[in-house]
Coordinates of C-alpha atoms in Angstrom, one line a residue:
X1 CA 166.6 -146.1 -54.1
X2 CA 164.4 -149.0 -55.4
X3 CA 161.0 -147.7 -56.2
X4 CA 157.9 -149.3 -54.7
X5 CA 155.7 -151.0 -57.3
X6 CA 152.6 -151.9 -55.2
X7 CA 153.3 -155.6 -55.9
X8 CA 153.2 -156.5 -52.2
X9 CA 149.7 -155.1 -51.7
X10 CA 147.7 -157.7 -49.7
X11 CA 150.7 -159.9 -49.1
X12 CA 151.6 -160.8 -45.5
X13 CA 155.2 -160.5 -44.4
X14 CA 156.3 -162.1 -41.0
X15 CA 159.4 -160.1 -39.9
X16 CA 161.4 -160.9 -36.8
X17 CA 163.1 -158.0 -35.0
X18 CA 160.8 -155.5 -36.8
X19 CA 160.5 -153.1 -33.8
X20 CA 163.6 -151.2 -34.9
X21 CA 166.6 -151.1 -37.2
X22 CA 166.8 -153.3 -40.3
X23 CA 163.7 -155.2 -39.5
X24 CA 161.6 -152.1 -39.2
X25 CA 163.1 -150.7 -42.4
X26 CA 162.0 -153.8 -44.3
X27 CA 158.6 -153.6 -42.8
X28 CA 158.1 -150.0 -43.8
X29 CA 159.3 -150.7 -47.3
X30 CA 156.8 -153.5 -47.7
X31 CA 154.0 -151.5 -45.9
X32 CA 154.3 -148.7 -48.6
X33 CA 152.8 -151.3 -51.0
X34 CA 150.0 -151.9 -48.7
X35 CA 151.4 -155.2 -47.3
X36 CA 150.2 -156.8 -44.0
X37 CA 153.2 -156.8 -41.6
X38 CA 153.6 -159.2 -38.6
X39 CA 155.9 -157.5 -36.2
X40 CA 157.6 -160.4 -34.4
X41 CA 159.8 -158.9 -31.6
X42 CA 160.5 -158.9 -27.9
X43 CA 160.3 -155.1 -27.3
X44 CA 157.1 -154.0 -25.6
X45 CA 158.7 -151.2 -23.6
X46 CA 161.2 -148.6 -25.1
X47 CA 164.9 -149.0 -24.1
X48 CA 166.6 -145.9 -22.8
X49 CA 169.2 -146.0 -25.5
X50 CA 167.2 -147.9 -28.2
X51 CA 163.8 -146.3 -28.9
X52 CA 160.9 -148.1 -30.5
X53 CA 158.6 -150.9 -29.6
X54 CA 156.4 -153.4 -31.5
X55 CA 153.6 -151.0 -30.9
X56 CA 155.3 -147.8 -32.1
X57 CA 156.5 -149.8 -35.1
X58 CA 152.9 -150.8 -35.8
X59 CA 151.8 -147.1 -35.8
X60 CA 154.6 -146.2 -38.3
X61 CA 153.6 -149.1 -40.5
X62 CA 149.9 -148.2 -40.6
X63 CA 150.8 -144.6 -41.2
X64 CA 152.5 -145.4 -44.5
X65 CA 149.6 -147.6 -45.8
X66 CA 150.3 -151.1 -44.4
X67 CA 148.4 -153.2 -41.9
X68 CA 150.2 -154.3 -38.8
X69 CA 150.0 -157.0 -36.3
X70 CA 152.4 -156.6 -33.2
X71 CA 153.4 -159.9 -31.7
X72 CA 155.5 -160.5 -28.6
X73 CA 158.0 -163.0 -29.9
X74 CA 161.4 -164.3 -28.6
X75 CA 162.7 -166.3 -31.6
X76 CA 164.4 -168.7 -29.2
X77 CA 161.0 -169.8 -28.0
X78 CA 159.3 -172.1 -30.6
X79 CA 156.0 -171.9 -29.0
X80 CA 155.9 -168.0 -29.2
X81 CA 156.7 -168.3 -32.9
X82 CA 153.9 -170.8 -33.5
X83 CA 151.5 -168.6 -31.6
X84 CA 152.5 -165.6 -33.6
X85 CA 152.0 -167.5 -36.9
X86 CA 148.6 -168.7 -35.7
X87 CA 147.5 -165.1 -34.9
X88 CA 148.9 -163.9 -38.3
X89 CA 146.8 -166.6 -40.1
X90 CA 143.7 -165.7 -38.2
X91 CA 144.0 -162.0 -39.0
X92 CA 145.6 -162.0 -42.5
X93 CA 145.3 -165.5 -43.9
X94 CA 148.3 -167.3 -45.5
X95 CA 151.8 -166.0 -44.8
X96 CA 154.7 -164.8 -47.1
X97 CA 157.7 -165.0 -44.7
X98 CA 161.0 -163.2 -44.5
X99 CA 163.8 -163.5 -41.9
X100 CA 166.7 -161.1 -41.8
X101 CA 169.7 -161.0 -39.5
X102 CA 171.5 -157.7 -38.7
X103 CA 174.9 -156.9 -37.3
X104 CA 176.6 -153.7 -36.5
X105 CA 179.2 -152.2 -34.2
X106 CA 179.2 -149.1 -32.2
X107 CA 181.5 -146.3 -33.4
X108 CA 181.9 -147.6 -37.0
X109 CA 178.8 -146.1 -38.4
X110 CA 180.7 -144.1 -41.0
X111 CA 182.1 -147.4 -42.5
X112 CA 178.5 -148.8 -42.9
X113 CA 175.5 -148.5 -45.0
X114 CA 172.0 -147.5 -44.0
X115 CA 169.4 -150.2 -43.3
X116 CA 167.6 -149.0 -46.5
X117 CA 169.9 -151.1 -48.6
X118 CA 168.6 -154.3 -46.9
X119 CA 165.0 -153.0 -47.1
X120 CA 165.4 -152.5 -50.9
X121 CA 167.0 -155.9 -51.3
X122 CA 164.3 -157.6 -49.4
X123 CA 161.7 -155.8 -51.3
X124 CA 163.3 -157.0 -54.5
X125 CA 163.1 -160.6 -53.2
X126 CA 159.5 -160.2 -52.2
X127 CA 158.6 -159.3 -55.8
X128 CA 160.0 -162.6 -57.2
X129 CA 158.0 -165.8 -57.7
X130 CA 157.9 -168.5 -55.1
X131 CA 160.3 -170.6 -57.1
X132 CA 163.1 -168.1 -56.2
X133 CA 163.1 -169.4 -52.7
X134 CA 166.3 -171.1 -51.4
X135 CA 168.8 -168.7 -53.0
X136 CA 171.6 -167.0 -51.1
X137 CA 171.4 -163.3 -51.9
X138 CA 173.9 -160.5 -51.4
X139 CA 172.1 -157.2 -51.2
X140 CA 174.4 -155.2 -53.6
X141 CA 174.3 -157.9 -56.2
X142 CA 170.5 -158.2 -56.4
X143 CA 170.1 -154.4 -56.5
X144 CA 172.6 -154.2 -59.4
X145 CA 170.3 -156.6 -61.2
X146 CA 167.5 -154.1 -60.4
X147 CA 169.5 -151.4 -62.1
X148 CA 170.9 -149.6 -59.0
X149 CA 174.3 -148.2 -59.9
X150 CA 174.9 -145.5 -57.3
X151 CA 175.4 -147.2 -54.0
X152 CA 176.4 -143.9 -52.2
X153 CA 172.8 -143.3 -51.6
X154 CA 172.8 -146.1 -49.0
X155 CA 176.1 -145.0 -47.4
X156 CA 176.0 -143.5 -43.9
X157 CA 178.9 -141.4 -45.1
X158 CA 179.1 -141.3 -48.8
X159 CA 182.5 -141.9 -50.3
X160 CA 183.8 -143.4 -47.1
X161 CA 185.5 -146.9 -47.3
X162 CA 183.1 -149.7 -46.1
X163 CA 184.0 -152.2 -43.4
X164 CA 184.4 -155.7 -44.9
X165 CA 181.5 -158.1 -44.3
X166 CA 182.1 -160.9 -41.7
X167 CA 180.1 -163.3 -43.8
X168 CA 181.7 -162.8 -47.2
X169 CA 185.0 -164.2 -48.4
X170 CA 186.2 -160.9 -49.7
X171 CA 189.7 -159.4 -49.7
X172 CA 190.0 -157.3 -46.5
X173 CA 193.6 -156.3 -47.4
X174 CA 192.3 -154.2 -50.3
X175 CA 189.8 -152.4 -47.9
X176 CA 192.5 -152.0 -45.3
X177 CA 194.7 -150.1 -47.7
X178 CA 191.8 -147.8 -48.6
X179 CA 191.1 -147.3 -45.0
X180 CA 194.6 -146.6 -44.1
X181 CA 195.0 -144.1 -47.0
X182 CA 192.1 -142.1 -45.5
X183 CA 193.3 -142.3 -41.9
X184 CA 190.1 -144.2 -41.0
X185 CA 191.8 -147.0 -38.9
X186 CA 191.4 -146.1 -35.3
X187 CA 194.7 -146.2 -33.4
X188 CA 195.1 -148.5 -30.4
X189 CA 196.6 -146.5 -27.6
X190 CA 200.2 -147.7 -27.0
X191 CA 201.1 -148.4 -23.4
X192 CA 204.4 -149.4 -21.9
X193 CA 204.6 -153.1 -21.1
X194 CA 203.8 -153.8 -17.4
X195 CA 205.3 -156.7 -15.6
X196 CA 202.8 -159.5 -15.1
X197 CA 202.8 -162.5 -13.0
X198 CA 203.3 -165.9 -14.7
X199 CA 199.9 -167.3 -15.6
X200 CA 198.6 -170.5 -14.3
X201 CA 198.7 -173.5 -16.6
X202 CA 195.4 -174.0 -18.3
X203 CA 193.3 -174.1 -21.5
X204 CA 194.4 -170.6 -22.6
X205 CA 198.1 -171.3 -22.3
X206 CA 197.7 -174.6 -24.0
X207 CA 195.8 -172.9 -26.9
X208 CA 198.5 -170.4 -27.4
X209 CA 201.2 -173.2 -27.4
X210 CA 199.3 -174.9 -30.2
X211 CA 198.8 -171.6 -32.1
X212 CA 202.5 -170.8 -31.7
X213 CA 203.5 -174.2 -33.1
X214 CA 201.2 -173.6 -36.0
X215 CA 202.7 -170.2 -37.1
X216 CA 204.8 -169.9 -40.3
X217 CA 206.4 -167.3 -42.5
X218 CA 203.6 -167.7 -45.0
X219 CA 200.9 -167.0 -42.3
X220 CA 202.8 -163.9 -41.2
X221 CA 203.2 -162.8 -44.7
X222 CA 199.5 -163.2 -45.4
X223 CA 198.4 -161.4 -42.3
X224 CA 200.8 -158.7 -41.2
X225 CA 199.0 -157.8 -37.9
X226 CA 199.6 -157.9 -34.1
X227 CA 196.7 -159.0 -32.0
X228 CA 196.3 -158.2 -28.3
X229 CA 193.9 -160.3 -26.2
X230 CA 192.6 -158.9 -22.9
X231 CA 191.1 -162.0 -21.2
X232 CA 189.0 -162.1 -18.0
X233 CA 188.6 -165.1 -15.8
X234 CA 190.9 -168.0 -14.9
X235 CA 194.1 -168.0 -16.9
X236 CA 193.3 -164.5 -18.0
X237 CA 195.3 -161.4 -18.4
X238 CA 197.0 -159.9 -21.4
X239 CA 198.1 -162.3 -24.3
X240 CA 199.3 -161.5 -27.8
X241 CA 199.6 -163.0 -31.3
X242 CA 202.3 -161.4 -33.4
X243 CA 201.8 -162.0 -37.1
X244 CA 204.2 -159.3 -38.2
X245 CA 207.6 -160.5 -37.0
X246 CA 209.5 -163.2 -38.9
X247 CA 208.1 -166.6 -38.2
X248 CA 205.4 -165.1 -35.9
X249 CA 205.2 -165.3 -32.1
X250 CA 202.4 -165.7 -29.5
X251 CA 202.2 -165.9 -25.7
X252 CA 201.5 -164.1 -22.4
X253 CA 202.2 -160.5 -21.9
X254 CA 202.7 -157.5 -24.3
X255 CA 203.8 -157.8 -28.0
X256 CA 207.1 -156.1 -29.0
X257 CA 205.3 -153.6 -31.2
X258 CA 201.9 -151.7 -31.0
X259 CA 198.9 -154.0 -31.4
X260 CA 196.7 -153.4 -34.6
X261 CA 193.7 -155.1 -33.0
X262 CA 192.7 -155.5 -29.3
X263 CA 190.1 -158.1 -28.5
X264 CA 188.5 -158.4 -25.0
X265 CA 186.5 -161.5 -23.9
X266 CA 186.4 -164.2 -21.3
X267 CA 189.0 -167.0 -21.3
X268 CA 186.1 -169.5 -21.9
X269 CA 185.0 -167.7 -24.9
X270 CA 188.6 -167.4 -26.3
X271 CA 189.1 -171.1 -26.0
X272 CA 185.8 -171.9 -27.7
X273 CA 186.5 -169.3 -30.4
X274 CA 189.9 -170.8 -31.3
X275 CA 188.6 -174.3 -31.2
X276 CA 185.7 -173.5 -33.6
X277 CA 183.0 -173.9 -30.9
X278 CA 182.1 -170.2 -31.0
X279 CA 181.9 -168.1 -34.2
X280 CA 183.8 -164.8 -33.7
X281 CA 180.9 -163.0 -35.6
X282 CA 178.3 -164.3 -33.2
X283 CA 180.5 -163.5 -30.2
X284 CA 180.9 -159.9 -31.6
X285 CA 177.3 -159.5 -32.4
X286 CA 176.1 -160.8 -28.9
X287 CA 178.6 -158.5 -27.1
X288 CA 180.7 -161.3 -25.7
X289 CA 183.6 -160.1 -27.8
X290 CA 184.8 -156.4 -27.9
X291 CA 187.0 -155.2 -30.7
X292 CA 189.2 -152.1 -30.9
X293 CA 191.4 -151.2 -33.9
X294 CA 191.5 -152.3 -37.4
X295 CA 188.3 -154.4 -38.1
X296 CA 189.6 -155.6 -41.5
X297 CA 192.5 -157.2 -39.7
X298 CA 190.1 -158.7 -37.1
X299 CA 188.3 -160.4 -40.0
X300 CA 191.6 -161.8 -41.2
X301 CA 192.1 -163.5 -37.8
X302 CA 188.7 -165.1 -38.1
X303 CA 189.8 -166.8 -41.4
X304 CA 193.0 -167.8 -39.8
X305 CA 191.2 -169.4 -36.9
X306 CA 189.1 -171.4 -39.3
X307 CA 192.4 -172.9 -40.6
X308 CA 193.6 -173.7 -37.1
X309 CA 190.4 -175.3 -35.8
X310 CA 191.5 -178.9 -36.8
X311 CA 194.6 -178.6 -34.7
X312 CA 192.8 -177.2 -31.7

Protein backbone atom coordinates (compact mmCIF):
# COMPACT_ATOMS: atom_id res chain seq x y z
CA UNK A 1 0.00 0.00 0.00
CA UNK A 2 1.15 3.55 -0.67
CA UNK A 3 2.28 5.10 2.65
CA UNK A 4 0.94 8.44 3.85
CA UNK A 5 3.54 11.23 3.88
CA UNK A 6 1.59 14.03 5.53
CA UNK A 7 1.86 16.19 2.39
CA UNK A 8 -1.89 16.85 2.28
CA UNK A 9 -2.01 18.32 5.80
CA UNK A 10 -4.08 21.50 5.65
CA UNK A 11 -5.16 20.93 2.02
CA UNK A 12 -8.85 20.91 1.19
CA UNK A 13 -10.19 18.09 -0.98
CA UNK A 14 -13.69 18.32 -2.47
CA UNK A 15 -14.91 14.76 -3.11
CA UNK A 16 -18.21 13.84 -4.76
CA UNK A 17 -19.81 10.60 -3.61
CA UNK A 18 -17.69 10.48 -0.46
CA UNK A 19 -20.34 8.96 1.79
CA UNK A 20 -19.33 5.42 0.83
CA UNK A 21 -17.26 3.27 -1.52
CA UNK A 22 -14.40 4.73 -3.56
CA UNK A 23 -15.19 8.32 -2.61
CA UNK A 24 -14.99 7.56 1.09
CA UNK A 25 -11.80 5.52 0.64
CA UNK A 26 -10.13 8.52 -1.03
CA UNK A 27 -11.42 10.79 1.73
CA UNK A 28 -10.02 8.58 4.49
CA UNK A 29 -6.65 8.28 2.74
CA UNK A 30 -6.32 12.06 2.50
CA UNK A 31 -7.71 12.57 6.01
CA UNK A 32 -4.85 10.51 7.49
CA UNK A 33 -2.55 13.33 6.36
CA UNK A 34 -4.72 15.85 8.19
CA UNK A 35 -6.53 17.14 5.10
CA UNK A 36 -9.84 19.02 5.07
CA UNK A 37 -12.49 16.91 3.33
CA UNK A 38 -15.66 18.27 1.74
CA UNK A 39 -18.08 15.31 1.59
CA UNK A 40 -20.31 16.18 -1.36
CA UNK A 41 -23.00 13.49 -1.62
CA UNK A 42 -26.77 12.98 -1.56
CA UNK A 43 -27.02 10.43 1.23
CA UNK A 44 -28.36 11.89 4.45
CA UNK A 45 -30.18 8.72 5.59
CA UNK A 46 -28.71 5.22 5.50
CA UNK A 47 -29.98 2.90 2.78
CA UNK A 48 -31.10 -0.58 3.97
CA UNK A 49 -28.57 -2.26 1.69
CA UNK A 50 -25.97 0.53 1.42
CA UNK A 51 -24.91 1.77 4.86
CA UNK A 52 -23.26 5.14 5.31
CA UNK A 53 -24.27 8.79 5.10
CA UNK A 54 -22.41 12.06 4.73
CA UNK A 55 -22.56 12.38 8.51
CA UNK A 56 -21.19 8.94 9.36
CA UNK A 57 -18.44 9.49 6.78
CA UNK A 58 -17.59 12.79 8.49
CA UNK A 59 -17.21 10.98 11.81
CA UNK A 60 -14.83 8.44 10.27
CA UNK A 61 -12.79 11.17 8.58
CA UNK A 62 -12.33 13.11 11.79
CA UNK A 63 -11.52 9.91 13.68
CA UNK A 64 -8.42 9.37 11.53
CA UNK A 65 -7.17 12.93 11.84
CA UNK A 66 -8.90 14.94 9.13
CA UNK A 67 -11.49 17.72 9.21
CA UNK A 68 -14.84 17.13 7.54
CA UNK A 69 -17.58 19.27 6.04
CA UNK A 70 -20.63 17.17 5.05
CA UNK A 71 -22.64 18.84 2.26
CA UNK A 72 -25.84 17.59 0.65
CA UNK A 73 -25.02 17.65 -3.05
CA UNK A 74 -26.64 16.14 -6.13
CA UNK A 75 -23.95 16.58 -8.81
CA UNK A 76 -26.69 17.09 -11.41
CA UNK A 77 -27.70 20.29 -9.63
CA UNK A 78 -25.29 23.12 -10.44
CA UNK A 79 -26.63 25.33 -7.68
CA UNK A 80 -26.03 22.68 -5.02
CA UNK A 81 -22.44 22.32 -6.22
CA UNK A 82 -21.91 26.08 -6.06
CA UNK A 83 -23.41 26.24 -2.57
CA UNK A 84 -21.14 23.44 -1.37
CA UNK A 85 -18.05 25.15 -2.78
CA UNK A 86 -19.05 28.40 -1.09
CA UNK A 87 -19.48 26.62 2.26
CA UNK A 88 -16.10 24.94 1.82
CA UNK A 89 -14.36 28.22 1.08
CA UNK A 90 -15.91 29.82 4.13
CA UNK A 91 -14.80 26.97 6.38
CA UNK A 92 -11.48 25.90 4.89
CA UNK A 93 -10.39 28.62 2.46
CA UNK A 94 -9.22 27.79 -1.11
CA UNK A 95 -10.02 24.31 -2.55
CA UNK A 96 -7.86 21.51 -3.98
CA UNK A 97 -10.48 19.49 -5.91
CA UNK A 98 -10.81 15.87 -6.98
CA UNK A 99 -13.56 14.06 -8.85
CA UNK A 100 -13.69 10.29 -9.12
CA UNK A 101 -16.14 7.98 -10.93
CA UNK A 102 -16.80 4.48 -9.77
CA UNK A 103 -18.32 1.45 -11.35
CA UNK A 104 -18.96 -2.04 -10.23
CA UNK A 105 -21.24 -4.93 -10.68
CA UNK A 106 -23.05 -7.19 -8.27
CA UNK A 107 -21.74 -10.74 -8.10
CA UNK A 108 -18.36 -10.10 -9.70
CA UNK A 109 -16.52 -8.91 -6.61
CA UNK A 110 -13.92 -11.67 -6.86
CA UNK A 111 -12.88 -10.27 -10.25
CA UNK A 112 -12.37 -6.77 -8.88
CA UNK A 113 -9.92 -4.76 -6.83
CA UNK A 114 -10.61 -3.02 -3.55
CA UNK A 115 -11.33 0.71 -3.46
CA UNK A 116 -7.92 1.16 -1.80
CA UNK A 117 -6.20 1.15 -5.20
CA UNK A 118 -8.15 4.25 -6.24
CA UNK A 119 -7.51 5.91 -2.88
CA UNK A 120 -3.77 5.33 -3.23
CA UNK A 121 -3.76 6.51 -6.85
CA UNK A 122 -5.68 9.65 -5.92
CA UNK A 123 -3.32 10.27 -3.02
CA UNK A 124 -0.38 10.00 -5.40
CA UNK A 125 -1.99 12.61 -7.66
CA UNK A 126 -2.69 14.94 -4.75
CA UNK A 127 1.02 14.95 -3.91
CA UNK A 128 1.99 16.24 -7.35
CA UNK A 129 2.38 19.95 -8.27
CA UNK A 130 -0.51 21.92 -9.79
CA UNK A 131 1.16 21.71 -13.20
CA UNK A 132 0.30 17.98 -13.22
CA UNK A 133 -3.38 18.79 -13.83
CA UNK A 134 -5.01 17.74 -17.10
CA UNK A 135 -3.43 14.29 -17.28
CA UNK A 136 -5.35 11.06 -17.92
CA UNK A 137 -4.23 8.65 -15.21
CA UNK A 138 -4.59 4.88 -14.88
CA UNK A 139 -4.36 3.81 -11.24
CA UNK A 140 -2.05 0.85 -11.81
CA UNK A 141 0.37 2.87 -13.94
CA UNK A 142 0.79 5.72 -11.49
CA UNK A 143 1.24 3.32 -8.57
CA UNK A 144 3.95 1.45 -10.47
CA UNK A 145 5.74 4.79 -10.75
CA UNK A 146 5.44 5.04 -6.98
CA UNK A 147 7.22 1.70 -6.64
CA UNK A 148 4.23 -0.56 -6.04
CA UNK A 149 4.94 -4.00 -7.52
CA UNK A 150 2.58 -6.35 -5.72
CA UNK A 151 -0.98 -5.54 -6.83
CA UNK A 152 -2.46 -8.57 -5.10
CA UNK A 153 -2.70 -6.38 -1.99
CA UNK A 154 -5.51 -4.54 -3.76
CA UNK A 155 -7.37 -7.64 -5.00
CA UNK A 156 -10.66 -8.67 -3.45
CA UNK A 157 -9.54 -12.22 -4.17
CA UNK A 158 -5.73 -12.38 -4.64
CA UNK A 159 -4.62 -14.36 -7.67
CA UNK A 160 -8.05 -14.24 -9.31
CA UNK A 161 -8.28 -12.96 -12.94
CA UNK A 162 -9.60 -9.40 -13.11
CA UNK A 163 -12.54 -8.28 -15.21
CA UNK A 164 -11.41 -6.03 -18.10
CA UNK A 165 -12.03 -2.32 -17.70
CA UNK A 166 -14.89 -0.83 -19.72
CA UNK A 167 -12.93 2.37 -20.31
CA UNK A 168 -9.59 0.93 -21.45
CA UNK A 169 -8.79 -0.46 -24.87
CA UNK A 170 -7.21 -3.65 -23.59
CA UNK A 171 -7.41 -7.16 -25.04
CA UNK A 172 -10.37 -8.91 -23.38
CA UNK A 173 -9.71 -12.16 -25.22
CA UNK A 174 -6.56 -12.66 -23.13
CA UNK A 175 -8.53 -12.18 -19.94
CA UNK A 176 -11.30 -14.42 -21.23
CA UNK A 177 -8.85 -17.32 -21.69
CA UNK A 178 -7.55 -16.84 -18.15
CA UNK A 179 -11.09 -16.72 -16.78
CA UNK A 180 -12.16 -19.83 -18.68
CA UNK A 181 -9.07 -21.73 -17.57
CA UNK A 182 -10.08 -21.15 -13.96
CA UNK A 183 -13.79 -21.82 -14.49
CA UNK A 184 -14.66 -18.24 -13.53
CA UNK A 185 -17.06 -17.50 -16.38
CA UNK A 186 -20.61 -17.87 -15.05
CA UNK A 187 -22.72 -20.14 -17.21
CA UNK A 188 -25.95 -18.91 -18.70
CA UNK A 189 -28.70 -21.43 -18.10
CA UNK A 190 -29.61 -23.15 -21.33
CA UNK A 191 -33.30 -23.34 -22.01
CA UNK A 192 -35.20 -25.01 -24.81
CA UNK A 193 -36.35 -22.53 -27.47
CA UNK A 194 -39.96 -21.52 -26.99
CA UNK A 195 -42.18 -20.61 -29.93
CA UNK A 196 -42.74 -16.87 -30.02
CA UNK A 197 -45.16 -14.73 -31.96
CA UNK A 198 -43.83 -12.75 -34.88
CA UNK A 199 -42.71 -9.35 -33.58
CA UNK A 200 -44.24 -6.15 -34.79
CA UNK A 201 -42.29 -4.11 -37.27
CA UNK A 202 -40.37 -1.39 -35.47
CA UNK A 203 -37.05 0.20 -34.51
CA UNK A 204 -35.65 -2.97 -32.90
CA UNK A 205 -36.36 -5.11 -35.94
CA UNK A 206 -34.88 -2.45 -38.20
CA UNK A 207 -31.78 -2.26 -36.01
CA UNK A 208 -31.27 -6.02 -36.22
CA UNK A 209 -31.65 -5.92 -40.01
CA UNK A 210 -28.87 -3.35 -40.24
CA UNK A 211 -26.70 -5.28 -37.78
CA UNK A 212 -27.24 -8.51 -39.71
CA UNK A 213 -26.29 -6.85 -42.99
CA UNK A 214 -23.12 -5.52 -41.34
CA UNK A 215 -21.83 -8.91 -40.25
CA UNK A 216 -18.86 -10.62 -41.84
CA UNK A 217 -16.55 -13.58 -41.32
CA UNK A 218 -13.91 -11.20 -39.97
CA UNK A 219 -16.27 -9.87 -37.29
CA UNK A 220 -17.27 -13.41 -36.33
CA UNK A 221 -13.65 -14.54 -36.16
CA UNK A 222 -12.70 -11.57 -33.98
CA UNK A 223 -15.66 -11.94 -31.58
CA UNK A 224 -16.59 -15.62 -31.20
CA UNK A 225 -19.62 -15.07 -28.98
CA UNK A 226 -23.39 -15.43 -28.96
CA UNK A 227 -25.46 -12.65 -27.41
CA UNK A 228 -29.05 -12.92 -26.23
CA UNK A 229 -31.14 -9.78 -25.69
CA UNK A 230 -34.16 -9.84 -23.39
CA UNK A 231 -36.01 -6.68 -24.34
CA UNK A 232 -39.00 -5.16 -22.59
CA UNK A 233 -41.47 -2.77 -24.17
CA UNK A 234 -42.84 -2.43 -27.67
CA UNK A 235 -41.11 -4.69 -30.20
CA UNK A 236 -39.55 -6.51 -27.27
CA UNK A 237 -39.09 -10.19 -26.55
CA UNK A 238 -36.02 -12.36 -27.10
CA UNK A 239 -33.53 -11.45 -29.82
CA UNK A 240 -30.08 -12.81 -30.59
CA UNK A 241 -26.77 -11.92 -32.22
CA UNK A 242 -24.74 -14.97 -33.24
CA UNK A 243 -21.09 -14.13 -33.81
CA UNK A 244 -19.84 -17.71 -33.70
CA UNK A 245 -21.50 -19.29 -36.75
CA UNK A 246 -19.94 -18.73 -40.17
CA UNK A 247 -20.92 -15.32 -41.49
CA UNK A 248 -22.85 -14.53 -38.31
CA UNK A 249 -26.59 -14.22 -37.80
CA UNK A 250 -29.04 -11.99 -35.94
CA UNK A 251 -32.78 -11.81 -35.43
CA UNK A 252 -35.83 -12.56 -33.35
CA UNK A 253 -36.02 -15.63 -31.13
CA UNK A 254 -33.43 -18.00 -29.67
CA UNK A 255 -29.94 -18.63 -31.10
CA UNK A 256 -29.00 -22.11 -32.35
CA UNK A 257 -26.48 -22.55 -29.52
CA UNK A 258 -26.13 -21.49 -25.87
CA UNK A 259 -25.66 -17.74 -25.34
CA UNK A 260 -22.38 -16.52 -23.82
CA UNK A 261 -23.92 -13.23 -22.70
CA UNK A 262 -27.48 -12.27 -21.82
CA UNK A 263 -28.39 -8.58 -21.81
CA UNK A 264 -31.68 -7.29 -20.40
CA UNK A 265 -32.92 -3.77 -21.11
CA UNK A 266 -35.81 -1.82 -22.63
CA UNK A 267 -36.29 -1.66 -26.40
CA UNK A 268 -35.75 2.11 -26.33
CA UNK A 269 -32.38 1.72 -24.59
CA UNK A 270 -31.38 -1.07 -26.98
CA UNK A 271 -31.94 1.14 -30.02
CA UNK A 272 -30.14 4.06 -28.36
CA UNK A 273 -27.22 1.81 -27.43
CA UNK A 274 -26.71 0.42 -30.92
CA UNK A 275 -27.08 3.85 -32.52
CA UNK A 276 -24.46 5.39 -30.24
CA UNK A 277 -26.86 7.58 -28.24
CA UNK A 278 -26.39 5.57 -25.03
CA UNK A 279 -23.04 4.25 -23.85
CA UNK A 280 -23.31 0.61 -22.69
CA UNK A 281 -21.04 1.44 -19.75
CA UNK A 282 -23.37 4.19 -18.54
CA UNK A 283 -26.43 1.99 -19.11
CA UNK A 284 -24.80 -0.76 -17.04
CA UNK A 285 -23.70 1.57 -14.26
CA UNK A 286 -27.13 3.17 -13.97
CA UNK A 287 -28.95 -0.16 -13.86
CA UNK A 288 -30.68 0.27 -17.22
CA UNK A 289 -28.67 -2.64 -18.61
CA UNK A 290 -28.37 -6.00 -16.81
CA UNK A 291 -25.65 -8.42 -17.93
CA UNK A 292 -25.31 -12.14 -17.22
CA UNK A 293 -22.49 -14.33 -18.45
CA UNK A 294 -19.04 -13.51 -19.80
CA UNK A 295 -18.25 -9.86 -19.07
CA UNK A 296 -15.15 -9.88 -21.27
CA UNK A 297 -17.33 -10.82 -24.25
CA UNK A 298 -19.85 -8.15 -23.26
CA UNK A 299 -17.04 -5.61 -23.58
CA UNK A 300 -16.20 -6.97 -27.02
CA UNK A 301 -19.76 -6.19 -28.10
CA UNK A 302 -19.37 -2.58 -26.94
CA UNK A 303 -16.34 -2.18 -29.19
CA UNK A 304 -18.25 -3.76 -32.07
CA UNK A 305 -21.18 -1.39 -31.57
CA UNK A 306 -18.81 1.56 -31.81
CA UNK A 307 -17.84 0.35 -35.27
CA UNK A 308 -21.49 -0.02 -36.33
CA UNK A 309 -22.72 3.36 -35.07
CA UNK A 310 -22.16 5.08 -38.41
CA UNK A 311 -24.48 2.63 -40.18
CA UNK A 312 -27.15 2.87 -37.49
